[in-house]
Structures are given as structure tokens and as C-alpha cells.
Amino acid sequence: KLIESGKVSNSIAMQRIQSMSNGYGQFSYWPESPGLASTWLHAYIAHFFAQARKKGFQVPEPLYSDLLATIRDDTNKWIFGQAKSLQDQAYRIYVLALSGQPDIGAMSRFKDASQSDPLAKWMLAAAMSESGMLEDAKKLIVAADVDPQSTFEHDDSFASRARDLGIMLEVSSKLAPKIAELTYEKIAKLLKTGKNLNTHGLSFSLIGISEFLESQKSQTITAKYGYSPEKMQDISLVNGIIHTDKKITDENEIYFENPSDKKLYVSIFH
């Protein structure tokens, strides 16, 4: 049922996106709107296409191809200017690599410029990793800021704390597991507050969380839980996550024991 629901949601999203296309690899913010979306949004849409295809969903290939051509053209025309344009360029470079069309020349030209923006540096490292340049990617993040924060907010890239942490988690899940764990906890705390969240920041947070959980699938954790320390039962998380239905009342106390050296995350829905 979950898979079928995902297919329906993906189909609706694809139709919505296509309604905002001008047919030439460019998009507007709203259907039939004359104004074009920002270059950041173009990369954002391509990011969605890449992730959807990666998960086995169908994407409109001609539209996707035209969009990537537009992004590549914008990438090649880029000239260093305003600070926020660094993130635009880094995002375009990353999305091209994620889509299987890496621009190695753009990566090389952008390497020095990325030093002045921590988030741009992480996205460039992700692009290198996706392009098979793993060692170069790791070298780039050795001295990278582990908590990059954009100094500008509410611009046409919808910069926010949630967006930045989401990007950071997506990238670090692939390149820096220890940093990913810390970033995951920061996002969890931020989402728990429910404050200052927009749909853009939330979507990046969920993408990051998805990548983090995917990276944890190879780990097996054996833990225990129960309603008293004397009556604990074993649970084994082979794929990184487990769901269990138990009756809980306001009087219940739940105990967890994790003897492994791996982190165990618990969510209780009452």
C-alpha cells in the first residue's frame, strides 16, 4: 500500500511540475505564470527528478533532459558575483552530477570560489563524490565547516536553517558519517520545535533524513526494550529501522537498553 501511495503521489507531483513548464526546459513559480522561477528552483526540480528516478519512479524524460540542458547552460555562463550565487552554482553542479551528467570542468573552475562559502563547499564535494572523485571530495571537506549557516534568508533560494541542515545531512551521510550523526540530531531538534519551517526547508530536511537512514541500513543493532528493567525483550534492527505496535497507557514506563556502540533512535507515537 505504501508503494502504491508513493506512485500516486509521484504522479500528481509530476503533473503539477509539468503544468509549470514553458516547454523549453524552464519553469515558472505557478501554472501559466509569465515569470520564470529562479535558477535555484530549476536545480531544485531537477533534484526531485533525480531522486524520484533513483527510487524507481517514472519521470518525464524529455522534460528532464531539457531542464538539465538549461541547468548546464546556466552553469557554464556563471561568473562569480554575489555571495548567494555561490550556492546557486554549487547546487547546479551537484544536481548535474546526481543526474548522471557531471560537469568536471565546472567543478574544477568552482573549487577555489567555493572556499568562501561552507555550504557550497559541501555541495561541490557531493558532486565530486557522485562523479567518482571520492578522494578529491574527502580532501575538500577535511577543513570544511561542520555547521554551515547561510547569512541570507527568505531569498529566491529559500535559504533557512532547515534547508542548510538538510543539504548538510544529505551530503555528510555519503561522505562523513560522524558529522551526519550530529547533523541528524540537529535536524531532529529543529523539526521538533516546529518553528520557522517552510515547505522548502522541510523538504530538504526530509531528503537529508532519507539519505541518513539509507546509510544506516547496513548496520545491525541489537537492543532491548520493555515496560520494566526486569522484563526486557530483544529487538534486532537489520535494515536500520523497525516498527512495532504496543499498547501504551499514561501509566506505562518504557525502558530501552542499547549495549552496542551504534546509536539507536526511538520515536514513540501515542
XYZ file of N, CA and C in Angstrom, residues 64-235:
516
model
N 12.821 16.383 -18.387
C 14.008 16.269 -17.539
C 15.263 16.589 -18.351
N 15.340 16.061 -19.551
C 16.501 16.297 -20.413
C 16.640 17.778 -20.764
N 15.519 18.420 -21.119
C 15.546 19.858 -21.443
C 15.951 20.687 -20.225
N 15.459 20.292 -19.060
C 15.792 21.006 -17.831
C 17.278 20.911 -17.530
N 17.859 19.731 -17.685
C 19.291 19.561 -17.443
C 20.118 20.389 -18.427
N 19.630 20.509 -19.651
C 20.316 21.335 -20.644
C 20.309 22.802 -20.206
N 19.184 23.260 -19.665
C 19.084 24.630 -19.162
C 20.042 24.846 -17.997
N 20.087 23.873 -17.088
C 20.967 23.976 -15.920
C 22.426 23.973 -16.339
N 22.756 23.132 -17.295
C 24.146 23.097 -17.780
C 24.524 24.431 -18.427
N 23.593 25.014 -19.172
C 23.847 26.305 -19.807
C 24.071 27.390 -18.748
N 23.236 27.395 -17.701
C 23.397 28.362 -16.614
C 24.724 28.149 -15.886
N 25.119 26.888 -15.749
C 26.388 26.560 -15.079
C 27.568 27.119 -15.853
N 27.542 26.961 -17.156
C 28.648 27.424 -17.992
C 28.700 28.950 -18.118
N 27.557 29.611 -17.939
C 27.510 31.074 -18.040
C 27.856 31.764 -16.722
N 27.958 30.994 -15.650
C 28.126 31.573 -14.321
C 29.436 32.343 -14.187
N 29.326 33.517 -13.585
C 30.502 34.341 -13.275
C 30.400 34.732 -11.809
N 31.489 34.624 -11.095
C 31.467 34.925 -9.660
C 30.932 36.336 -9.423
N 29.961 36.444 -8.521
C 29.375 37.749 -8.233
C 28.930 37.820 -6.800
N 27.606 37.890 -6.589
C 27.083 37.963 -5.237
C 27.351 36.673 -4.475
N 27.411 36.813 -3.150
C 27.739 35.666 -2.318
C 26.764 34.506 -2.512
N 25.468 34.825 -2.600
C 24.485 33.750 -2.706
C 24.576 33.004 -4.033
N 25.193 33.624 -5.060
C 25.320 32.930 -6.339
C 26.251 31.729 -6.231
N 27.101 31.706 -5.211
C 27.975 30.558 -4.986
C 27.146 29.307 -4.704
N 26.132 29.457 -3.884
C 25.282 28.317 -3.573
C 24.452 27.897 -4.784
N 23.998 28.859 -5.562
C 23.276 28.534 -6.799
C 24.144 27.664 -7.707
N 25.380 28.099 -7.912
C 26.288 27.375 -8.798
C 26.636 25.998 -8.228
N 26.894 25.938 -6.927
C 27.229 24.658 -6.302
C 26.070 23.668 -6.435
N 24.858 24.186 -6.270
C 23.676 23.321 -6.362
C 23.501 22.799 -7.781
N 23.709 23.673 -8.772
C 23.607 23.231 -10.169
C 24.635 22.132 -10.463
N 25.856 22.345 -10.006
C 26.920 21.371 -10.251
C 26.584 20.029 -9.597
N 26.054 20.099 -8.381
C 25.697 18.870 -7.670
C 24.562 18.133 -8.371
N 23.529 18.860 -8.782
C 22.373 18.232 -9.422
C 22.761 17.588 -10.756
N 23.635 18.231 -11.511
C 24.102 17.630 -12.766
C 24.807 16.305 -12.494
N 25.645 16.284 -11.463
C 26.354 15.048 -11.116
C 25.373 13.983 -10.631
N 24.406 14.388 -9.810
C 23.409 13.464 -9.285
C 22.557 12.886 -10.409
N 22.395 13.649 -11.475
C 21.588 13.212 -12.619
C 22.395 12.403 -13.632
N 23.643 12.140 -13.311
C 24.476 11.336 -14.213
C 25.114 12.116 -15.332
N 25.133 13.462 -15.235
C 25.750 14.310 -16.252
C 26.747 15.281 -15.604
N 27.762 14.766 -14.948
C 28.709 15.642 -14.239
C 29.453 16.573 -15.174
N 29.679 17.799 -14.710
C 30.455 18.785 -15.465
C 31.792 18.952 -14.739
N 32.765 18.160 -15.137
C 34.065 18.144 -14.458
C 34.770 19.499 -14.576
N 34.622 20.133 -15.730
C 35.246 21.441 -15.930
C 34.692 22.475 -14.972
N 33.371 22.469 -14.796
C 32.739 23.414 -13.878
C 33.189 23.156 -12.444
N 33.360 21.907 -12.087
C 33.836 21.569 -10.741
C 35.228 22.145 -10.502
N 36.096 21.974 -11.475
C 37.472 22.466 -11.346
C 37.519 23.979 -11.238
N 36.711 24.661 -12.055
C 36.691 26.125 -12.032
C 36.102 26.656 -10.727
N 35.179 25.895 -10.165
C 34.453 26.368 -8.988
C 35.191 26.082 -7.671
N 36.178 25.227 -7.721
C 36.824 24.754 -6.496
C 37.355 25.892 -5.636
N 38.069 26.835 -6.237
C 38.631 27.955 -5.459
C 37.533 28.875 -4.944
N 36.521 29.132 -5.766
C 35.441 30.038 -5.370
C 34.652 29.485 -4.196
N 34.530 28.159 -4.118
C 33.710 27.538 -3.075
C 34.295 27.707 -1.682
N 35.578 28.074 -1.606
C 36.227 28.181 -0.298
C 35.580 29.239 0.588
N 34.925 30.209 -0.008
C 34.348 31.309 0.771
C 32.919 31.027 1.240
N 32.361 29.885 0.877
C 31.011 29.532 1.313
C 30.997 28.074 1.761
N 30.873 27.803 3.064
C 30.940 26.430 3.585
C 29.923 25.483 2.958
N 28.682 25.943 2.773
C 27.662 25.067 2.210
C 27.966 24.736 0.756
N 28.475 25.716 0.017
C 28.855 25.486 -1.378
C 29.976 24.455 -1.457
N 30.880 24.508 -0.500
C 31.986 23.548 -0.479
C 31.469 22.124 -0.280
N 30.505 21.959 0.606
C 29.946 20.629 0.838
C 29.203 20.113 -0.397
N 28.464 21.000 -1.076
C 27.747 20.554 -2.274
C 28.714 20.194 -3.399
N 29.812 20.928 -3.498
C 30.813 20.597 -4.506
C 31.438 19.238 -4.191
N 31.701 18.982 -2.913
C 32.253 17.691 -2.508
C 31.285 16.558 -2.874
N 29.998 16.805 -2.688
C 28.992 15.802 -3.048
C 28.999 15.531 -4.552
N 29.151 16.599 -5.338
C 29.207 16.445 -6.793
C 30.418 15.611 -7.193
N 31.546 15.875 -6.560
C 32.764 15.104 -6.849
C 32.569 13.635 -6.497
N 31.935 13.391 -5.340
C 31.695 12.015 -4.914
C 30.799 11.286 -5.897
N 29.726 11.950 -6.349
C 28.807 11.345 -7.315
C 29.489 11.077 -8.647
N 30.564 11.813 -8.920
C 31.266 11.697 -10.206
C 32.458 10.750 -10.133
N 32.572 10.016 -9.032
C 33.663 9.054 -8.893
C 34.966 9.639 -8.382
N 34.930 10.890 -7.933
C 36.133 11.564 -7.433
C 36.106 11.587 -5.904
N 36.007 10.403 -5.315
C 35.791 10.288 -3.876
C 36.930 10.877 -3.061
N 38.156 10.594 -3.437
C 39.295 11.104 -2.666
C 39.379 12.624 -2.730
N 39.100 13.199 -3.897
C 39.079 14.661 -4.025
C 37.985 15.258 -3.145
N 36.852 14.568 -3.090
C 35.735 15.042 -2.272
C 36.113 15.048 -0.801
N 36.748 13.982 -0.346
C 37.140 13.884 1.064
C 38.182 14.937 1.431
N 39.100 15.216 0.515
C 40.107 16.248 0.769
C 39.458 17.622 0.910
N 38.417 17.842 0.125
C 37.747 19.144 0.128
C 37.046 19.420 1.451
N 36.545 18.365 2.099
C 35.773 18.591 3.323
C 36.598 18.437 4.596
N 37.873 18.150 4.460
C 38.726 17.992 5.645
C 38.647 19.220 6.544
N 38.718 20.392 5.924
C 38.693 21.634 6.710
C 37.363 22.371 6.567
N 36.317 21.650 6.130
C 35.028 22.299 5.908
C 34.305 22.568 7.220
N 33.523 23.620 7.233
C 32.701 23.972 8.391
C 31.643 22.884 8.587
N 31.558 22.334 9.803
C 30.614 21.241 10.045
C 29.222 21.748 10.402
N 29.039 23.053 10.438
C 27.716 23.605 10.727
C 27.503 24.878 9.926
N 27.479 24.746 8.583
C 27.327 25.931 7.735
C 25.959 26.564 7.887
N 25.931 27.881 7.956
C 24.665 28.592 8.070
C 24.671 29.769 7.095
N 23.670 29.836 6.246
C 23.574 30.940 5.302
C 23.303 32.237 6.068
N 23.933 33.305 5.638
C 23.734 34.602 6.291
C 22.551 35.348 5.693
N 22.014 34.829 4.592
C 20.852 35.453 3.963
C 19.688 34.476 4.026
N 18.490 35.003 4.289
C 17.302 34.160 4.366
C 16.157 34.773 3.562
N 15.207 33.904 3.237
C 13.991 34.346 2.535
C 14.301 34.974 1.166
N 15.360 34.522 0.524
C 15.651 34.998 -0.824
C 15.059 34.004 -1.816
N 15.474 34.091 -3.094
C 14.866 33.204 -4.084
C 15.402 31.774 -4.026
N 16.302 31.493 -3.079
C 16.722 30.111 -2.860
C 16.097 29.567 -1.576
N 15.239 30.378 -0.942
C 14.525 29.979 0.266
C 15.482 29.499 1.360
N 16.605 30.187 1.486
C 17.609 29.802 2.474
C 17.025 29.844 3.875
N 17.326 28.824 4.660
C 16.861 28.752 6.038
C 17.738 27.755 6.776
N 17.599 27.732 8.070
C 18.356 26.781 8.887
C 18.000 25.344 8.511
N 16.706 25.076 8.313
C 16.265 23.724 7.957
C 16.817 23.311 6.598
N 16.813 24.241 5.647
C 17.345 23.928 4.319
C 18.827 23.597 4.390
N 19.589 24.432 5.105
C 21.033 24.235 5.195
C 21.384 22.913 5.880
N 20.696 22.610 6.979
C 20.962 21.360 7.682
C 20.566 20.154 6.826
N 19.477 20.279 6.062
C 19.055 19.191 5.191
C 20.086 18.883 4.123
N 20.612 19.938 3.493
C 21.668 19.751 2.486
C 22.896 19.126 3.133
N 23.255 19.648 4.295
C 24.424 19.137 5.018
C 24.259 17.651 5.352
N 23.061 17.257 5.783
C 22.834 15.858 6.142
C 22.865 14.953 4.919
N 22.283 15.410 3.817
C 22.302 14.613 2.585
C 23.739 14.333 2.149
N 24.565 15.357 2.205
C 25.947 15.218 1.748
C 26.793 14.425 2.739
N 26.698 14.773 4.021
C 27.542 14.120 5.019
C 27.189 12.645 5.204
N 25.942 12.273 4.911
C 25.557 10.867 5.005
C 26.366 10.017 4.034
N 26.808 10.631 2.948
C 27.580 9.918 1.933
C 29.079 10.008 2.172
N 29.519 11.091 2.858
C 30.959 11.362 2.947
C 31.530 11.391 4.360
N 30.713 11.724 5.343
C 31.245 11.915 6.700
C 30.228 11.411 7.723
N 30.203 10.102 8.004
C 29.190 9.505 8.883
C 29.085 10.142 10.262
N 30.209 10.480 10.882
C 30.182 11.070 12.219
C 29.502 12.438 12.212
N 29.824 13.228 11.199
C 29.186 14.547 11.066
C 27.706 14.378 10.763
N 27.379 13.335 9.985
C 25.971 13.067 9.657
C 25.163 12.793 10.923
N 25.733 12.049 11.855
C 25.022 11.746 13.106
C 24.706 13.028 13.872
N 25.675 13.920 13.953
C 25.467 15.184 14.669
C 24.433 16.052 13.956
N 24.500 16.069 12.628
C 23.567 16.879 11.845
C 22.147 16.333 11.945
N 22.034 15.018 11.959
C 20.727 14.377 12.112
C 20.064 14.812 13.426
N 20.853 14.845 14.484
C 20.319 15.247 15.788
C 19.892 16.717 15.781
N 20.646 17.549 15.087
C 20.279 18.973 14.984
C 18.955 19.139 14.244
N 18.779 18.376 13.164
C 17.532 18.457 12.409
C 16.360 17.950 13.246
N 16.583 16.861 13.967
C 15.521 16.305 14.803
C 15.046 17.335 15.824
N 15.985 18.042 16.437
C 15.632 19.067 17.421
C 14.900 20.230 16.756
N 15.358 20.614 15.575
C 14.725 21.723 14.857
C 13.300 21.373 14.449
N 13.102 20.180 13.906
C 11.768 19.768 13.473
C 10.826 19.604 14.664
N 11.384 19.217 15.790
C 10.552 19.044 16.981
C 9.946 20.364 17.434
N 10.683 21.469 17.249
C 10.164 22.774 17.662
C 9.024 23.226 16.755
N 9.103 22.840 15.459
C 8.081 23.246 14.504
C 8.104 24.727 14.181
N 9.182 25.413 14.570
C 9.252 26.858 14.378
C 10.062 27.220 13.128
N 9.638 28.284 12.467
C 10.359 28.855 11.324
C 10.633 27.822 10.232
N 9.641 26.984 9.938
C 9.788 25.968 8.900
C 8.922 26.320 7.702
N 9.498 26.270 6.517
C 8.705 26.392 5.302
C 8.796 25.077 4.537
N 7.997 24.917 3.503
C 7.964 23.647 2.781
C 9.305 23.325 2.125
N 10.035 24.350 1.713
C 11.328 24.139 1.071
C 12.329 23.566 2.071
N 12.433 24.216 3.223
C 13.346 23.734 4.254
C 12.959 22.361 4.744
N 11.660 22.124 4.872
C 11.188 20.822 5.337
C 11.527 19.726 4.336
N 11.377 20.016 3.043
C 11.677 19.003 2.022
C 13.155 18.637 2.030
N 14.032 19.642 2.177
C 15.462 19.340 2.243
C 15.796 18.538 3.499
N 15.128 18.850 4.604
C 15.352 18.094 5.836
C 14.963 16.632 5.644
N 13.826 16.382 4.993
C 13.358 15.014 4.786
C 14.251 14.259 3.801
N 14.770 14.962 2.784
C 15.719 14.323 1.862
C 16.970 13.901 2.627
N 17.458 14.809 3.474
C 18.645 14.502 4.270
C 18.411 13.323 5.199
N 17.259 13.303 5.866
C 16.920 12.204 6.773
C 16.832 10.887 6.013
N 16.231 10.933 4.820
C 16.120 9.728 3.993
C 17.494 9.170 3.636
N 18.422 10.053 3.244
C 19.774 9.614 2.900
C 20.498 9.058 4.131
N 20.276 9.705 5.279
C 20.928 9.241 6.507
C 20.439 7.844 6.889
N 19.125 7.620 6.863
C 18.579 6.314 7.206
C 19.025 5.251 6.206
N 19.134 5.652 4.942
C 19.627 4.722 3.911
C 21.057 4.296 4.225
N 21.868 5.240 4.706
C 23.269 4.940 5.027
C 23.396 4.032 6.240
N 22.345 3.958 7.058
C 22.375 3.137 8.263
C 21.890 1.710 8.030
N 21.397 1.422 6.844
C 20.780 0.123 6.583
C 21.745 -1.050 6.721
N 23.020 -0.805 6.462
C 23.987 -1.896 6.521
C 24.364 -2.256 7.958
N 23.936 -1.441 8.913
C 24.270 -1.689 10.305
C 23.181 -2.516 10.981
N 23.601 -3.491 11.762
C 22.678 -4.293 12.548
C 22.822 -3.913 14.015
N 21.716 -3.529 14.621
C 21.720 -3.146 16.030
C 20.819 -4.093 16.800
N 21.342 -4.669 17.848
C 20.544 -5.496 18.737
C 20.343 -4.739 20.040
N 19.101 -4.501 20.380
C 18.791 -3.737 21.583
C 17.682 -4.449 22.363
N 17.265 -3.836 23.476
C 16.208 -4.395 24.296
C 15.230 -3.300 24.701
N 13.972 -3.696 24.913
C 13.007 -2.744 25.437
C 11.934 -3.495 26.220
N 11.263 -2.774 27.076
C 10.219 -3.403 27.863
C 9.583 -2.410 28.811
N 8.550 -2.864 29.543
C 7.850 -1.992 30.465
C 8.486 -1.981 31.858
N 9.480 -2.822 32.071
C 10.230 -2.815 33.333
C 11.633 -3.321 33.056
N 12.619 -2.904 33.858
C 14.002 -3.349 33.636
C 14.160 -4.864 33.762
N 13.235 -5.504 34.486
C 13.334 -6.946 34.704
C 12.740 -7.755 33.557
N 11.885 -7.129 32.767
C 11.227 -7.840 31.668
C 11.484 -7.119 30.351
N 12.649 -7.376 29.811
C 13.055 -6.750 28.543
C 13.059 -7.798 27.448
N 12.691 -7.407 26.239
C 12.767 -8.323 25.104
C 13.686 -7.769 24.030
N 14.342 -8.688 23.320
C 15.318 -8.298 22.305
C 14.623 -7.802 21.038
N 15.234 -6.818 20.395
C 14.819 -6.377 19.068
C 16.072 -6.249 18.216
